[in-house]
Tab-separated table of C-alpha atoms in Angstrom:
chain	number	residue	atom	x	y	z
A	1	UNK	CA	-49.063	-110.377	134.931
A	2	UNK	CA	-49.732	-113.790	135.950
A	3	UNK	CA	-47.696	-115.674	137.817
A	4	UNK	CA	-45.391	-118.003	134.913
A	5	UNK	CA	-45.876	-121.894	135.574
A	6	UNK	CA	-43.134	-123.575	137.254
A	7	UNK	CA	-40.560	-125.180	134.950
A	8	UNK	CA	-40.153	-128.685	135.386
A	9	UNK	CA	-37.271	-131.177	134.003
A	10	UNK	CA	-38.661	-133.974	132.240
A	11	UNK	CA	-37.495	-137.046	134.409
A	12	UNK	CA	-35.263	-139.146	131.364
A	13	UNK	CA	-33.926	-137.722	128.671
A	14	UNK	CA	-34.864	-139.166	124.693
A	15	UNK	CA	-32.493	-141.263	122.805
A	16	UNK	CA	-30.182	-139.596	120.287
A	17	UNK	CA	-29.374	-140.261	116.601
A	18	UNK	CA	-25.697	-140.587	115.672
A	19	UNK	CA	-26.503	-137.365	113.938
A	20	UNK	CA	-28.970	-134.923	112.826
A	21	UNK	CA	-28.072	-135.833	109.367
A	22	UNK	CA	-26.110	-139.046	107.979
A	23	UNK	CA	-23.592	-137.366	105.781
A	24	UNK	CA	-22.239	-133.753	106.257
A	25	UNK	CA	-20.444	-131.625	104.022
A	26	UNK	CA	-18.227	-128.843	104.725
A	27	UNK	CA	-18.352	-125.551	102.484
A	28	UNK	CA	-15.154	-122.667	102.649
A	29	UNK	CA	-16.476	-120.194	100.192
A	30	UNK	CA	-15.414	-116.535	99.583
A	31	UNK	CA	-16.947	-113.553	101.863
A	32	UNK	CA	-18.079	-112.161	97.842
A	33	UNK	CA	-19.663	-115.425	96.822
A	34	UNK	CA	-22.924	-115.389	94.859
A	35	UNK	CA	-23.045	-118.836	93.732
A	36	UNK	CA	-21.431	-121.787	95.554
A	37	UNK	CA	-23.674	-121.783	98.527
A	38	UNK	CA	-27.335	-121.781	96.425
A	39	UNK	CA	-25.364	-124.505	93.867
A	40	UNK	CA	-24.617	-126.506	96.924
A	41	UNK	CA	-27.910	-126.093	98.334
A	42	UNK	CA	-29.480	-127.443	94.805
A	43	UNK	CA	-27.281	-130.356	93.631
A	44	UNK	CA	-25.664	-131.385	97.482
A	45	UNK	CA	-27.935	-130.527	100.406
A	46	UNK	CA	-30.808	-133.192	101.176
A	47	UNK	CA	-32.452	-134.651	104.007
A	48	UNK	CA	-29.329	-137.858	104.060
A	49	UNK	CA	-26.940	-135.412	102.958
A	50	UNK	CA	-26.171	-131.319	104.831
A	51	UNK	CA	-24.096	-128.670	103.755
A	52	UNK	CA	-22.581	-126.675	106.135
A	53	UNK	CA	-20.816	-122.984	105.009
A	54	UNK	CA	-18.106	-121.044	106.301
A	55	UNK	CA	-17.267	-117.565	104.892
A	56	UNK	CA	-13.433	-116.485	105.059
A	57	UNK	CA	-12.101	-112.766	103.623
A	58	UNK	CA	-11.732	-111.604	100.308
A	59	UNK	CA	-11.528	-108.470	97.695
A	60	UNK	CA	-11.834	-107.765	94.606
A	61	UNK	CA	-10.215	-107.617	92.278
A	62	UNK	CA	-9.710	-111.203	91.036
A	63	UNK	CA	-5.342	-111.635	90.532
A	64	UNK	CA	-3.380	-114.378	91.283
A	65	UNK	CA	-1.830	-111.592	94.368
A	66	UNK	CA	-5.275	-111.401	95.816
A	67	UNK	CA	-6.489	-115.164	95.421
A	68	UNK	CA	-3.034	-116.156	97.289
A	69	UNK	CA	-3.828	-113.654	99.960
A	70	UNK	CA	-7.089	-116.660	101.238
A	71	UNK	CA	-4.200	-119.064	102.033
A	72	UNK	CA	-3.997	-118.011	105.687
A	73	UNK	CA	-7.482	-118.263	106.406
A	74	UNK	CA	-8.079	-122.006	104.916
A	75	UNK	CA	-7.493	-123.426	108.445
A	76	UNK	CA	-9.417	-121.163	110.625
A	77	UNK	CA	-12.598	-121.164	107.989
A	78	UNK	CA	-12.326	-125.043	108.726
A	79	UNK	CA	-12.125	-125.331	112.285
A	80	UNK	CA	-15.548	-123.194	112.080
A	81	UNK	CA	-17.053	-125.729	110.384
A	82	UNK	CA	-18.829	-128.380	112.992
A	83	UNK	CA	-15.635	-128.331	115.582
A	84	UNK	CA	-14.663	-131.959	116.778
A	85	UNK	CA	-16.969	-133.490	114.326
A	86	UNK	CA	-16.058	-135.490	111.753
A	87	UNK	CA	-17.420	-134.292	108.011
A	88	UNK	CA	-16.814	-136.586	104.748
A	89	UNK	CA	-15.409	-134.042	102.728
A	90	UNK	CA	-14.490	-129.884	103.064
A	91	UNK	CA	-14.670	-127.898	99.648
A	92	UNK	CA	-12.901	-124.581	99.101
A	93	UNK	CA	-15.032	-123.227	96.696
A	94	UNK	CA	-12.680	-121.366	94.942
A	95	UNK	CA	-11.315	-122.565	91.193
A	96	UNK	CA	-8.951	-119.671	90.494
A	97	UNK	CA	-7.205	-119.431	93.602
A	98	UNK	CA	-6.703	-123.259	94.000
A	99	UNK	CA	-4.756	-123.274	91.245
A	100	UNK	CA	-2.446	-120.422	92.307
A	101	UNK	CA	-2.486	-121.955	96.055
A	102	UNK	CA	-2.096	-125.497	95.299
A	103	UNK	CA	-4.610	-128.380	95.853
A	104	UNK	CA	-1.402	-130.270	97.853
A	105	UNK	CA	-1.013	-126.676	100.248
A	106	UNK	CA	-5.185	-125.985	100.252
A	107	UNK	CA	-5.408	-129.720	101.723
A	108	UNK	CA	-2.597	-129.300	104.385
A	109	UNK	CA	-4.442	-125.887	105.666
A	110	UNK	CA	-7.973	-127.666	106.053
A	111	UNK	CA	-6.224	-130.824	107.045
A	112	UNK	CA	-4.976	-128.511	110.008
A	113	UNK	CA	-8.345	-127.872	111.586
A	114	UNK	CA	-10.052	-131.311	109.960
A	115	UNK	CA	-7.439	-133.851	110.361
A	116	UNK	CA	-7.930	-136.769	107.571
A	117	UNK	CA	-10.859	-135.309	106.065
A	118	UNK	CA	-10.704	-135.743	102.217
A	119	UNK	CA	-10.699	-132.106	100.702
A	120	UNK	CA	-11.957	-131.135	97.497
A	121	UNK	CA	-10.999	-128.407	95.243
A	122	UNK	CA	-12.842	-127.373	91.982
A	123	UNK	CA	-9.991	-127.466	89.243
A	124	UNK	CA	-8.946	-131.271	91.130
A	125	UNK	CA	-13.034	-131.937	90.931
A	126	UNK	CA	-12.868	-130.547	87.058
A	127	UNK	CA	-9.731	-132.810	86.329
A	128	UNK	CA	-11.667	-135.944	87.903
A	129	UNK	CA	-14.957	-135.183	85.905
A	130	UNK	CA	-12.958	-134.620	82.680
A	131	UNK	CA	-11.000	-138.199	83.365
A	132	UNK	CA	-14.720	-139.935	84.463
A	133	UNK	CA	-15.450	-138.893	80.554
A	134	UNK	CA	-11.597	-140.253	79.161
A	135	UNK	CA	-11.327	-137.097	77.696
A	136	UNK	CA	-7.627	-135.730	76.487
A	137	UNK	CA	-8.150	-132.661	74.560
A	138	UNK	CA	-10.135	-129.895	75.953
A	139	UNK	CA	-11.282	-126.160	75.512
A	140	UNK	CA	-11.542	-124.088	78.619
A	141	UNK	CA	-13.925	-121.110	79.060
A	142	UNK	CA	-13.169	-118.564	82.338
A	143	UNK	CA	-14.309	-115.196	83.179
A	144	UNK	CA	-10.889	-114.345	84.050
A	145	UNK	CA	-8.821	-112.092	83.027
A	146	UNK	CA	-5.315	-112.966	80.615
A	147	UNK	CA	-3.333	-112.964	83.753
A	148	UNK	CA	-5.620	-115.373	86.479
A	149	UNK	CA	-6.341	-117.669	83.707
A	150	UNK	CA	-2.891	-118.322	82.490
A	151	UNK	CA	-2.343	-120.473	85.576
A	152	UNK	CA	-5.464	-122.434	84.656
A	153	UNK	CA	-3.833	-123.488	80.858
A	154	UNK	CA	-0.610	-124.511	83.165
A	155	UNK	CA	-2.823	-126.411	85.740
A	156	UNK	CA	-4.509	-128.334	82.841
A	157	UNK	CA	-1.329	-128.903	80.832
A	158	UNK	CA	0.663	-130.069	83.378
A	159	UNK	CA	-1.666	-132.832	84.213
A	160	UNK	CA	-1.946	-134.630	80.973
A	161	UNK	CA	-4.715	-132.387	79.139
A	162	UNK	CA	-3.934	-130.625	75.473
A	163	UNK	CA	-5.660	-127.727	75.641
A	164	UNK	CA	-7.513	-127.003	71.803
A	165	UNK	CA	-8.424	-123.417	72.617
A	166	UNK	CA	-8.818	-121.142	76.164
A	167	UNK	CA	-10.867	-118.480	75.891
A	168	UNK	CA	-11.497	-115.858	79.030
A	169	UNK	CA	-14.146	-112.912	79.534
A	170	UNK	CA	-11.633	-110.215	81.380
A	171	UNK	CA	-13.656	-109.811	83.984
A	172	UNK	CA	-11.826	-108.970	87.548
A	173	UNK	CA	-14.781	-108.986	89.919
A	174	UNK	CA	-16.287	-112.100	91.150
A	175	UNK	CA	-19.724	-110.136	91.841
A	176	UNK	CA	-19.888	-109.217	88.147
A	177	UNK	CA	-19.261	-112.707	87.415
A	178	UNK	CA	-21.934	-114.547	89.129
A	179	UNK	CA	-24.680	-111.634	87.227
A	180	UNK	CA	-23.483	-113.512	83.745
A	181	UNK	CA	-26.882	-114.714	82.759
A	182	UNK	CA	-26.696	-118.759	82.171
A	183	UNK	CA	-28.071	-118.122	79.090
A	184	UNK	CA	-25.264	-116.483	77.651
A	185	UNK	CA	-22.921	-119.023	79.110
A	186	UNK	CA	-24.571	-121.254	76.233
A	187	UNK	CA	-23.428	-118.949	73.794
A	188	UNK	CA	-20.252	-118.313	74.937
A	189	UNK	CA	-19.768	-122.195	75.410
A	190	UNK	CA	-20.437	-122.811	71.580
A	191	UNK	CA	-17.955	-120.088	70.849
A	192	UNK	CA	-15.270	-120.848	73.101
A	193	UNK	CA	-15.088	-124.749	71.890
A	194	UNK	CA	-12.501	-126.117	69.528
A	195	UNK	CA	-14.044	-128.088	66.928
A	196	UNK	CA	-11.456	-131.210	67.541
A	197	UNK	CA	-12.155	-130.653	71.878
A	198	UNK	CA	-13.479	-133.957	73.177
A	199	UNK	CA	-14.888	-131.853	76.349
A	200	UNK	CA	-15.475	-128.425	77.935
A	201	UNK	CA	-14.049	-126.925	81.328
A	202	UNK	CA	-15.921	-124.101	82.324
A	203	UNK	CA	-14.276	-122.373	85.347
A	204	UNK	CA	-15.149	-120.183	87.950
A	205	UNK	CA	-17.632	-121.027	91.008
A	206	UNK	CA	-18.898	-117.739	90.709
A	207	UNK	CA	-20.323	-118.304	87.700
A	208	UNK	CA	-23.743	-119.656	87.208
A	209	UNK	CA	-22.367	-122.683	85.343
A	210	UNK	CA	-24.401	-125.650	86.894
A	211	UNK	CA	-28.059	-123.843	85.823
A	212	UNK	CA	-26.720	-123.732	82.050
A	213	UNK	CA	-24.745	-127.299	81.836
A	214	UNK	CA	-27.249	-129.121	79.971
A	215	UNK	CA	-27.711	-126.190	77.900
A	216	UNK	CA	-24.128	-126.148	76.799
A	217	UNK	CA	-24.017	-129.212	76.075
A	218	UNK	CA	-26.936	-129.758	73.860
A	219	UNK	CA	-25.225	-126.432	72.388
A	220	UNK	CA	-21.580	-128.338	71.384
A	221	UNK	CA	-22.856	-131.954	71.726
A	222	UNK	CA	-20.178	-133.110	73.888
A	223	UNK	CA	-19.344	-133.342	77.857
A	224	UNK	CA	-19.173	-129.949	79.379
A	225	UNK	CA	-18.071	-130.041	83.519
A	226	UNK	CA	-18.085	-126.985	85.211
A	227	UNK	CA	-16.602	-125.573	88.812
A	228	UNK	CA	-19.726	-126.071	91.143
A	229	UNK	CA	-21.011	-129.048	89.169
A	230	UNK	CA	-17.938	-131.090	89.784
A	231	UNK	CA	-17.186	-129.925	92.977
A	232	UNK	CA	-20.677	-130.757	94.057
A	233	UNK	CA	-20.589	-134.222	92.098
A	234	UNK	CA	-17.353	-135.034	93.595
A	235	UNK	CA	-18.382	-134.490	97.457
A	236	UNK	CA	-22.225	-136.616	96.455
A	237	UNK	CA	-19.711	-139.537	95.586
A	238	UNK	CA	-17.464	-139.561	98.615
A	239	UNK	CA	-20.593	-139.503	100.886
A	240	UNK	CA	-21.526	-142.559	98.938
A	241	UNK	CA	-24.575	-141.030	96.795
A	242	UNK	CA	-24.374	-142.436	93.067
A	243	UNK	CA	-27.699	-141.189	92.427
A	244	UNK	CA	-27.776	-139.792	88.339
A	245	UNK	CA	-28.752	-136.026	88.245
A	246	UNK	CA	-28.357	-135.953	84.608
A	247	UNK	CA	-30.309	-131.820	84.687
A	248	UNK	CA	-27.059	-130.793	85.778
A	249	UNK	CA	-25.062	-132.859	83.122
A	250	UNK	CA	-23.585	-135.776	82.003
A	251	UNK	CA	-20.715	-135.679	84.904
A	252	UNK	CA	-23.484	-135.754	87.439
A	253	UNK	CA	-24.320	-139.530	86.298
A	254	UNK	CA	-21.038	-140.569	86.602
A	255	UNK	CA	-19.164	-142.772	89.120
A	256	UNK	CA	-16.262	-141.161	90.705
A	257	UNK	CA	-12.840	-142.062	88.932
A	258	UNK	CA	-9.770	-143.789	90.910
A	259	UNK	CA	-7.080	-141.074	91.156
């Protein structure tokens, strides 16, 4: 073996950007997820704008008793995300359990470990998109079953929404969820909306949702805003991008609504 060179340090170090990337985005998503992290990747990530991902624990199956069980873990799955560095929003990437958390209790966790960042949660996202469209009466389509979705109707209805019809799959694994083709969410979209519904809420982020939006809509010719695709559209607007990506929907040309 020949003798290895010897290693020199170069005399002045280069200048330095601000940061590798203008706008960063932090991701909390469940150990089980299929879904959120490609979605992300698709509608979010760019060269201006990165997406950063932080796994915390979870099992199956999907009840309101499990979904509470993440609460804990909001604040450490945070602090993993960039430490000491500021991010324009954090998104836990979870529709079902936010509801039976609490948006106000979700934001205080990640608050913890991100102090002041804003913090985005996909039925909060849903109930901005569905206000971007002025929409009142809705249906709602989940995989859930009867008992995690009943906390989605109460969500809904408590904040101004009359719910025309709610109609869930009874599924209780989040892996079985995300292997619904998106074709079939087209079909189940057409079925699951009320004639008089001014909109659609499709929940879940496990669900495949954002690959069948325009889809559904063409299929019930009105607005249809799902989980990822608001959650995603929601973080593009508070890192300042108002560019229209109408192939993932109407919401996703859009300006972000004043709460």
């Amino acid at each position: 073996m020949k003798p290895l060179p010897e290693i020199k340090v170069y005399p002045s170090r280069p200048s330095l950007d601000e940061r590798p990337l203008d706008k960063r985005v932090g991701l909390i998503i469940l150990a089980t997820d299929h879904t959120s992290e490609p979605d992300f990747r698709r509608m979010v990530a760019s060269e201006r704008i990165g997406v950063y991902v932080a796994r915390i624990p979870y099992a199956n199956p999907t009840t309101p008793e499990n979904l509470r069980k993440m609460q804990p873990a909001l604040t450490a799955g945070a602090a993993l995300i960039l430490p000491d560095e500021k991010l324009e929003a954090v998104c836990y990437s979870c529709t079902s359990a936010s509801v039976v958390i609490g948006d106000a209790e979700i934001e205080t966790a990640i608050q913890a470990a991100k102090p002041g960042v804003p913090v985005v949660t996909p039925p909060m996202a849903g109930m901005r998109g569905l206000n971007a469209f002025g929409v009142r009466r809705i249906s709602i389509l989940t995989p859930y079953t009867v008992e995690t979705s009943s906390p989605m109707a109460a969500y809904f209805a408590a904040r101004g929404f009359e719910i025309a019809s709610f109609t869930c799959l009874g599924f209780e694994d989040d892996r079985e969820m995300a292997r619904i083709p998106p074709t079939a969410l087209v079909d189940l979209a057409r079925q699951a909306t009320h004639p008089q519904a001014d909109a659609l809420f499709v929940s879940c982020t496990a669900l495949r949702g954002a690959l069948a939006v325009t889809g559904m809509e063409q299929a019930i010719g009105r607005p249809v805003v799902t989980s990822n695709q608001a959650t995603a559209w929601n973080c593009l607007r508070l890192c300042g991008d108002e560019t229209p990506r109408p192939e993932f929907g109407q919401l996703m040309t859009l300006p972000l609504p004043r709460d």
